[in-house]
Amino acid sequence: MSRYTGPKHRLCRRVGQPLCGLPNCPSLRRPYPPGQHGRTVRRKLSQYGKQLLEKQKLRFLYGITERQLRRYFQRASRVAGRTGERLVQLLESRLDNVVYRLGFARTLAAARQLVVHGHVQVNGRKVDRPGYPVRPGDEVAIRPKSRELQPVRLGLEMGRTPPAYLEVDPEQRKGKLVRVPRREEVPVPVDEGLVVEYYAR
């Protein structure tokens, strides 16, 4: 399945949560599915339906394809520890997500665009792969010529506080992944246990 490129807020309203990360997301005012019958009472979801919904939420939150998510799950399942927690850690360490969490973009899609267009450096070298795995100790920075780009300024103006596992220097437009994040520190409204159950069927 290819990456979703349709209306982002439609997905937010479908699951009833602001997946886009914006403070003015329509799902906060209308937490029901879009369309003529969005307000009507829906039948109770089966266990499979719950698993599928959580899996789709994780996909949409990180903007990845089904094939990519399945690969991340396979990698997480080969490492010692809780598979669900490891899966979230792998997704959280993607370069586009780190740029977003550092506050250099308003949305994950804007962060991905900054990376793809070559405006981001990792340890002083340009990296244009959104899925590049950032490791603890790596420094992520906006290139000097790109520091005053509008997406970067808009992201910083939102004034988001980065998670505890990140250090950021807004003036120099750079930050660092200090350590691997713990699950309780990751602001992702997903039950990753259901995602593991979905792929373990």
Coordinates of N, CA and C in Angstrom, one line a residue:
M1 N 0.8 -1.2 0.0 CA 0.0 0.0 0.0 C 0.9 1.2 0.0
S2 N 0.6 2.2 -0.9 CA 1.4 3.4 -1.0 C 1.1 4.4 0.2
R3 N 2.0 5.4 0.3 CA 1.8 6.4 1.4 C 0.5 7.2 1.1
Y4 N -0.2 7.5 2.1 CA -1.4 8.3 2.0 C -1.1 9.7 1.7
T5 N -1.7 10.3 0.7 CA -1.4 11.7 0.3 C -2.7 12.5 0.2
G6 N -3.8 12.0 0.8 CA -5.1 12.7 0.8 C -5.2 13.7 1.9
P7 N -6.4 14.2 2.2 CA -6.6 15.2 3.3 C -6.2 14.6 4.7
K8 N -5.2 15.2 5.3 CA -4.7 14.7 6.6 C -5.7 14.8 7.7
H9 N -6.5 15.9 7.8 CA -7.5 16.0 8.9 C -8.6 15.0 8.8
R10 N -8.8 14.4 7.6 CA -9.8 13.4 7.4 C -9.4 12.2 8.2
L11 N -8.1 11.9 8.2 CA -7.6 10.7 9.0 C -7.8 11.0 10.5
C12 N -7.5 12.3 10.9 CA -7.6 12.6 12.3 C -9.0 12.4 12.8
R13 N -10.0 12.9 12.0 CA -11.4 12.7 12.4 C -11.8 11.3 12.3
R14 N -11.3 10.5 11.5 CA -11.6 9.1 11.4 C -11.3 8.3 12.6
V15 N -10.2 8.7 13.3 CA -9.8 8.0 14.5 C -10.1 8.8 15.7
G16 N -10.6 10.0 15.6 CA -11.0 10.8 16.7 C -9.9 11.4 17.5
Q17 N -8.7 11.5 16.9 CA -7.5 12.0 17.6 C -6.7 12.9 16.6
P18 N -6.0 13.9 17.1 CA -5.2 14.8 16.2 C -3.9 14.2 15.8
L19 N -3.9 13.3 14.8 CA -2.7 12.6 14.4 C -1.7 13.6 13.7
C20 N -2.2 14.8 13.2 CA -1.4 15.7 12.5 C -0.5 16.5 13.5
G21 N -0.9 16.6 14.8 CA -0.1 17.3 15.8 C -0.3 18.8 15.9
L22 N -1.3 19.3 15.1 CA -1.5 20.7 15.1 C -2.5 21.1 16.2
P23 N -2.4 22.2 16.9 CA -3.3 22.6 18.0 C -4.7 22.9 17.6
N24 N -4.9 23.2 16.3 CA -6.2 23.6 15.8 C -6.8 22.5 14.9
C25 N -6.4 21.3 15.2 CA -6.9 20.1 14.4 C -8.5 20.0 14.5
P26 N -9.2 19.8 13.4 CA -10.7 19.7 13.5 C -11.1 18.6 14.4
S27 N -10.3 17.5 14.6 CA -10.8 16.4 15.4 C -11.0 16.8 16.8
L28 N -10.4 17.9 17.3 CA -10.6 18.3 18.7 C -12.0 18.9 18.9
R29 N -12.5 19.5 17.8 CA -13.9 20.0 17.9 C -14.9 19.0 17.4
R30 N -14.5 18.2 16.5 CA -15.5 17.2 15.9 C -14.8 15.8 16.0
P31 N -14.8 15.2 17.1 CA -14.1 13.9 17.3 C -15.0 12.7 16.8
Y32 N -15.5 12.8 15.6 CA -16.3 11.7 15.0 C -15.9 11.7 13.5
P33 N -16.1 10.5 12.8 CA -15.7 10.4 11.4 C -16.4 11.4 10.5
P34 N -15.8 11.8 9.5 CA -16.4 12.8 8.5 C -17.5 12.1 7.7
G35 N -18.2 12.9 7.0 CA -19.3 12.4 6.2 C -20.7 12.5 6.8
Q36 N -21.7 12.2 6.0 CA -23.1 12.3 6.3 C -23.5 11.5 7.6
H37 N -22.9 10.4 7.7 CA -23.3 9.5 8.8 C -22.2 9.5 9.9
G38 N -21.3 10.5 10.0 CA -20.3 10.5 11.0 C -20.7 10.5 12.4
R39 N -21.9 11.1 12.7 CA -22.3 11.2 14.1 C -23.1 10.0 14.5
T40 N -23.6 9.2 13.6 CA -24.4 8.1 13.9 C -23.6 7.1 14.8
V41 N -24.4 6.3 15.6 CA -23.7 5.3 16.4 C -23.2 4.2 15.6
R42 N -21.9 3.9 15.8 CA -21.3 2.8 15.0 C -21.3 1.5 15.9
R43 N -21.3 0.4 15.2 CA -21.3 -0.9 15.9 C -20.0 -1.1 16.6
K44 N -20.0 -1.9 17.6 CA -18.8 -2.1 18.4 C -17.7 -2.8 17.5
L45 N -16.5 -2.3 17.7 CA -15.4 -2.9 16.9 C -15.0 -4.3 17.4
S46 N -14.7 -5.2 16.5 CA -14.2 -6.5 16.9 C -12.7 -6.4 17.4
Q47 N -12.2 -7.4 18.0 CA -10.8 -7.4 18.4 C -9.9 -7.1 17.2
Y48 N -10.2 -7.7 16.1 CA -9.4 -7.5 14.9 C -9.5 -6.0 14.4
G49 N -10.7 -5.5 14.5 CA -10.9 -4.1 14.1 C -10.1 -3.1 15.0
K50 N -10.0 -3.4 16.3 CA -9.2 -2.6 17.2 C -7.8 -2.7 16.8
Q51 N -7.3 -3.9 16.5 CA -5.9 -4.1 16.2 C -5.6 -3.3 14.9
L52 N -6.5 -3.4 13.9 CA -6.3 -2.8 12.6 C -6.3 -1.2 12.8
L53 N -7.2 -0.7 13.6 CA -7.2 0.7 13.8 C -5.9 1.3 14.5
E54 N -5.4 0.5 15.5 CA -4.2 1.0 16.1 C -3.0 0.9 15.2
K55 N -3.0 -0.1 14.3 CA -1.9 -0.2 13.3 C -2.0 0.9 12.3
Q56 N -3.2 1.3 11.9 CA -3.3 2.4 10.9 C -3.0 3.7 11.6
K57 N -3.3 3.9 12.8 CA -2.9 5.1 13.6 C -1.4 5.3 13.6
L58 N -0.7 4.2 13.9 CA 0.8 4.2 13.9 C 1.3 4.6 12.6
R59 N 0.8 4.0 11.5 CA 1.2 4.3 10.1 C 1.0 5.8 9.8
F60 N -0.2 6.3 10.1 CA -0.5 7.7 9.8 C 0.3 8.7 10.6
L61 N 0.6 8.3 11.9 CA 1.3 9.2 12.8 C 2.7 9.4 12.2
Y62 N 3.4 8.3 11.7 CA 4.7 8.4 11.3 C 4.9 8.6 9.8
G63 N 3.7 8.6 9.1 CA 3.7 8.8 7.6 C 4.5 7.8 6.8
I64 N 4.3 6.5 7.2 CA 5.0 5.5 6.5 C 4.1 4.5 5.8
T65 N 4.6 3.7 4.9 CA 3.8 2.7 4.2 C 3.6 1.5 5.0
E66 N 2.7 0.6 4.5 CA 2.4 -0.7 5.2 C 3.7 -1.5 5.1
R67 N 4.4 -1.5 4.0 CA 5.6 -2.3 3.9 C 6.7 -1.9 4.8
Q68 N 6.8 -0.5 5.0 CA 7.8 0.0 5.9 C 7.5 -0.4 7.3
L69 N 6.2 -0.3 7.7 CA 5.9 -0.6 9.1 C 6.1 -2.1 9.4
R70 N 5.8 -2.9 8.4 CA 6.0 -4.4 8.6 C 7.5 -4.7 8.8
R71 N 8.4 -3.9 8.0 CA 9.8 -4.1 8.2 C 10.3 -3.7 9.6
Y72 N 9.8 -2.6 10.0 CA 10.1 -2.1 11.4 C 9.7 -3.1 12.4
F73 N 8.5 -3.7 12.2 CA 8.0 -4.7 13.2 C 9.0 -5.9 13.2
Q74 N 9.4 -6.3 12.0 CA 10.3 -7.5 11.9 C 11.6 -7.2 12.6
R75 N 12.1 -6.0 12.5 CA 13.4 -5.6 13.1 C 13.2 -5.6 14.6
A76 N 12.0 -5.0 15.1 CA 11.8 -4.9 16.5 C 11.6 -6.3 17.1
S77 N 11.0 -7.2 16.4 CA 10.8 -8.6 17.0 C 12.1 -9.4 17.1
R78 N 13.2 -9.0 16.4 CA 14.4 -9.7 16.5 C 15.3 -9.2 17.6
V79 N 14.9 -8.1 18.3 CA 15.7 -7.6 19.4 C 15.1 -8.0 20.7
A80 N 15.9 -8.2 21.7 CA 15.4 -8.6 23.1 C 14.6 -7.4 23.7
G81 N 13.6 -7.8 24.4 CA 12.8 -6.7 25.0 C 11.4 -6.8 24.5
R82 N 10.6 -5.8 24.9 CA 9.2 -5.8 24.5 C 9.1 -5.3 23.0
T83 N 8.5 -6.1 22.2 CA 8.5 -5.8 20.7 C 7.8 -4.4 20.5
G84 N 6.6 -4.2 21.1 CA 5.9 -3.0 20.9 C 6.7 -1.7 21.3
E85 N 7.4 -1.8 22.4 CA 8.2 -0.6 22.8 C 9.3 -0.4 21.9
R86 N 10.0 -1.5 21.5 CA 11.1 -1.4 20.5 C 10.6 -0.8 19.2
L87 N 9.4 -1.2 18.8 CA 8.9 -0.7 17.5 C 8.7 0.8 17.5
V88 N 8.1 1.3 18.6 CA 8.0 2.7 18.8 C 9.3 3.5 18.8
Q89 N 10.3 2.9 19.5 CA 11.6 3.5 19.6 C 12.3 3.6 18.2
L90 N 12.1 2.5 17.3 CA 12.6 2.6 16.0 C 12.0 3.7 15.2
L91 N 10.7 3.8 15.3 CA 9.9 4.8 14.5 C 10.3 6.2 15.0
E92 N 10.5 6.3 16.3 CA 10.7 7.6 16.9 C 12.1 8.1 16.5
S93 N 13.0 7.2 16.2 CA 14.4 7.6 15.8 C 14.6 7.9 14.4
R94 N 13.5 7.9 13.6 CA 13.6 8.3 12.2 C 14.0 9.7 12.1
L95 N 14.8 10.1 11.1 CA 15.3 11.5 11.0 C 14.2 12.5 10.8
D96 N 13.2 12.2 10.0 CA 12.1 13.2 9.8 C 11.4 13.4 11.1
N97 N 11.2 12.3 11.9 CA 10.5 12.5 13.2 C 11.3 13.3 14.2
V98 N 12.7 13.0 14.2 CA 13.5 13.8 15.1 C 13.5 15.3 14.8
V99 N 13.5 15.6 13.5 CA 13.5 17.0 13.1 C 12.1 17.6 13.6
Y100 N 11.1 16.9 13.5 CA 9.7 17.3 14.0 C 9.7 17.5 15.5
R101 N 10.2 16.5 16.2 CA 10.2 16.6 17.7 C 11.1 17.7 18.2
L102 N 12.2 18.1 17.5 CA 13.0 19.2 17.9 C 12.4 20.5 17.7
G103 N 11.3 20.5 17.0 CA 10.5 21.8 16.8 C 10.9 22.6 15.5
F104 N 11.6 21.9 14.6 CA 12.1 22.6 13.4 C 11.0 22.6 12.3
A105 N 9.9 22.0 12.5 CA 8.8 22.0 11.5 C 7.5 21.9 12.3
R106 N 6.4 22.4 11.7 CA 5.1 22.4 12.4 C 4.5 21.0 12.4
T107 N 4.7 20.3 11.3 CA 4.1 18.9 11.1 C 5.2 17.9 10.7
L108 N 4.9 16.7 10.8 CA 5.8 15.6 10.3 C 6.0 15.7 8.8
A109 N 5.0 16.1 8.1 CA 5.1 16.2 6.6 C 6.0 17.3 6.3
A110 N 6.0 18.4 7.0 CA 6.9 19.6 6.7 C 8.3 19.1 7.1
A111 N 8.5 18.4 8.1 CA 9.9 17.9 8.5 C 10.4 16.9 7.4
R112 N 9.5 16.1 6.9 CA 10.0 15.2 5.8 C 10.4 16.0 4.6
Q113 N 9.7 17.0 4.3 CA 10.1 17.8 3.1 C 11.4 18.5 3.3
L114 N 11.7 19.0 4.6 CA 13.0 19.6 4.8 C 14.1 18.6 4.6
V115 N 13.9 17.4 5.1 CA 14.9 16.3 4.9 C 15.1 16.0 3.4
V116 N 14.0 15.7 2.7 CA 14.1 15.3 1.3 C 14.8 16.4 0.5
H117 N 14.5 17.7 0.8 CA 15.1 18.8 0.0 C 16.5 19.1 0.4
G118 N 17.1 18.3 1.3 CA 18.5 18.5 1.6 C 18.8 19.6 2.6
H119 N 17.9 20.0 3.4 CA 18.1 21.1 4.4 C 18.6 20.7 5.8
V120 N 18.8 19.3 5.9 CA 19.1 18.8 7.2 C 20.5 18.1 7.2
Q121 N 21.3 18.3 8.3 CA 22.5 17.6 8.4 C 22.5 16.7 9.6
V122 N 23.2 15.6 9.5 CA 23.5 14.7 10.7 C 25.0 14.6 10.9
N123 N 25.4 15.1 12.0 CA 26.9 15.1 12.3 C 27.7 15.8 11.3
G124 N 27.1 16.9 10.8 CA 27.8 17.8 9.8 C 27.7 17.3 8.4
R125 N 27.0 16.2 8.1 CA 26.8 15.7 6.7 C 25.4 15.8 6.3
K126 N 25.1 16.2 5.1 CA 23.8 16.3 4.6 C 23.2 14.9 4.4
V127 N 22.0 14.7 4.9 CA 21.2 13.5 4.8 C 19.8 13.8 4.3
D128 N 19.4 13.2 3.2 CA 18.1 13.5 2.6 C 17.2 12.2 2.6
R129 N 17.4 11.3 3.5 CA 16.6 10.1 3.7 C 15.7 10.3 4.9
P130 N 14.4 10.5 4.8 CA 13.6 10.7 6.0 C 13.6 9.5 7.0
G131 N 13.9 8.3 6.5 CA 13.9 7.1 7.4 C 15.3 6.9 7.9
Y132 N 16.2 7.8 7.8 CA 17.6 7.6 8.3 C 17.5 7.4 9.8
P133 N 18.1 6.3 10.3 CA 18.0 6.0 11.8 C 19.0 6.9 12.6
V134 N 18.5 7.8 13.4 CA 19.3 8.6 14.2 C 19.7 7.9 15.5
R135 N 21.0 7.8 15.8 CA 21.4 7.1 17.0 C 21.8 8.0 18.1
P136 N 21.7 7.5 19.3 CA 22.1 8.3 20.5 C 23.5 9.0 20.3
G137 N 23.5 10.3 20.5 CA 24.8 11.0 20.4 C 24.9 11.8 19.0
D138 N 24.0 11.4 18.1 CA 24.0 12.1 16.8 C 23.5 13.5 16.9
E139 N 24.1 14.4 16.2 CA 23.7 15.8 16.2 C 22.9 16.1 14.9
V140 N 21.7 16.6 15.0 CA 20.8 16.9 13.9 C 20.7 18.4 13.8
A141 N 21.0 19.0 12.6 CA 21.0 20.4 12.5 C 20.4 20.8 11.1
I142 N 19.8 22.0 11.1 CA 19.4 22.6 9.8 C 20.7 23.3 9.2
R143 N 20.8 23.1 7.9 CA 22.0 23.6 7.2 C 22.0 25.1 7.4
P144 N 23.2 25.7 7.5 CA 23.3 27.2 7.7 C 22.5 28.0 6.7
K145 N 22.5 27.7 5.5 CA 21.8 28.5 4.5 C 20.3 28.3 4.6
S146 N 19.8 27.3 5.3 CA 18.4 27.0 5.4 C 17.8 27.4 6.7
R147 N 18.5 28.0 7.6 CA 18.0 28.2 9.0 C 16.9 29.2 9.0
E148 N 16.7 30.1 8.1 CA 15.7 31.1 8.1 C 14.5 30.7 7.1
L149 N 14.5 29.5 6.7 CA 13.3 29.1 5.8 C 12.0 29.2 6.6
Q150 N 11.0 29.5 5.9 CA 9.7 29.7 6.6 C 9.2 28.5 7.3
P151 N 9.3 27.3 6.8 CA 8.9 26.1 7.6 C 9.6 26.0 8.9
V152 N 10.9 26.3 8.9 CA 11.7 26.2 10.2 C 11.2 27.3 11.2
R153 N 11.0 28.5 10.7 CA 10.6 29.6 11.6 C 9.2 29.3 12.1
L154 N 8.3 28.8 11.3 CA 7.0 28.5 11.8 C 7.0 27.4 12.8
G155 N 7.8 26.4 12.6 CA 7.9 25.3 13.6 C 8.4 25.8 14.9
L156 N 9.4 26.7 14.9 CA 10.0 27.2 16.2 C 9.0 28.2 16.9
E157 N 8.2 28.9 16.1 CA 7.2 29.8 16.6 C 6.1 29.1 17.4
M158 N 5.9 27.8 17.2 CA 4.9 27.1 17.9 C 5.4 26.9 19.4
G159 N 6.7 26.9 19.6 CA 7.2 26.8 21.0 C 7.0 25.5 21.6
R160 N 7.0 24.4 20.9 CA 6.8 23.1 21.5 C 8.0 22.7 22.3
T161 N 7.8 22.1 23.5 CA 8.9 21.6 24.3 C 9.3 20.2 23.9
P162 N 10.6 20.0 23.5 CA 11.0 18.7 23.0 C 11.0 17.7 24.2
P163 N 10.8 16.4 23.8 CA 10.8 15.3 24.8 C 12.2 15.3 25.6
A164 N 12.2 14.6 26.7 CA 13.4 14.6 27.6 C 14.6 13.9 26.9
Y165 N 14.4 13.0 25.9 CA 15.5 12.3 25.3 C 16.2 13.1 24.2
L166 N 15.7 14.4 24.0 CA 16.3 15.3 23.0 C 16.8 16.5 23.7
E167 N 17.9 17.1 23.1 CA 18.5 18.4 23.5 C 18.4 19.3 22.3
V168 N 18.0 20.5 22.5 CA 17.8 21.4 21.3 C 18.4 22.8 21.6
D169 N 19.0 23.4 20.6 CA 19.5 24.7 20.6 C 18.7 25.5 19.5
P170 N 17.6 26.1 19.8 CA 16.8 26.8 18.8 C 17.6 27.9 18.0
E171 N 18.5 28.6 18.7 CA 19.2 29.7 18.1 C 20.1 29.2 17.0
Q172 N 20.8 28.0 17.2 CA 21.7 27.4 16.3 C 21.0 26.4 15.4
R173 N 19.7 26.2 15.6 CA 18.9 25.3 14.8 C 19.5 23.9 14.8
K174 N 19.9 23.4 15.9 CA 20.4 22.1 16.0 C 20.0 21.4 17.3
G175 N 20.1 20.1 17.3 CA 19.7 19.3 18.5 C 20.4 18.0 18.5
K176 N 20.2 17.2 19.5 CA 20.9 15.9 19.7 C 19.9 14.9 20.3
L177 N 20.0 13.7 19.8 CA 19.3 12.6 20.4 C 20.2 12.1 21.6
V178 N 19.8 12.3 22.8 CA 20.7 12.0 24.0 C 20.7 10.5 24.2
R179 N 19.5 9.9 24.1 CA 19.5 8.5 24.4 C 18.2 7.9 23.8
V180 N 18.1 6.6 23.9 CA 16.9 5.9 23.3 C 15.7 6.3 24.2
P181 N 14.6 6.7 23.6 CA 13.5 7.1 24.4 C 12.8 5.9 25.1
R182 N 12.3 6.2 26.3 CA 11.4 5.2 26.9 C 10.0 5.4 26.4
R183 N 9.2 4.4 26.5 CA 7.9 4.4 25.9 C 7.0 5.5 26.5
E184 N 7.1 5.7 27.8 CA 6.3 6.6 28.5 C 6.6 8.1 28.1
E185 N 7.8 8.3 27.5 CA 8.2 9.6 27.1 C 7.8 10.0 25.7
V186 N 7.3 9.0 24.9 CA 6.9 9.2 23.5 C 5.4 9.6 23.5
P187 N 5.1 10.8 23.0 CA 3.8 11.3 23.0 C 3.0 10.7 21.8
V188 N 2.8 9.4 21.8 CA 2.1 8.7 20.7 C 0.9 8.0 21.2
P189 N -0.4 8.5 20.9 CA -1.6 7.9 21.4 C -2.0 6.6 20.7
V190 N -1.1 5.6 20.8 CA -1.3 4.3 20.2 C -1.1 3.2 21.2
D191 N -1.9 2.2 21.2 CA -1.7 1.0 22.0 C -0.8 0.0 21.1
E192 N 0.5 0.1 21.3 CA 1.4 -0.7 20.4 C 1.2 -2.2 20.7
G193 N 0.6 -2.6 21.8 CA 0.4 -4.0 22.1 C -0.6 -4.6 21.1
L194 N -1.6 -3.8 20.7 CA -2.5 -4.3 19.7 C -1.9 -4.4 18.3
V195 N -0.9 -3.5 18.0 CA -0.2 -3.6 16.8 C 0.6 -4.8 16.7
V196 N 1.2 -5.2 17.8 CA 2.0 -6.5 17.8 C 1.1 -7.6 17.6
E197 N -0.1 -7.6 18.3 CA -1.1 -8.7 18.1 C -1.5 -8.8 16.6
Y198 N -1.7 -7.6 16.0 CA -2.1 -7.6 14.6 C -1.1 -8.4 13.7
Y199 N 0.2 -8.1 13.9 CA 1.2 -8.7 13.0 C 1.6 -10.1 13.5
A200 N 1.2 -10.4 14.7 CA 1.5 -11.8 15.2 C 0.4 -12.8 14.9
R201 N -0.6 -12.4 14.2 CA -1.7 -13.3 13.8 C -1.2 -14.4 12.9

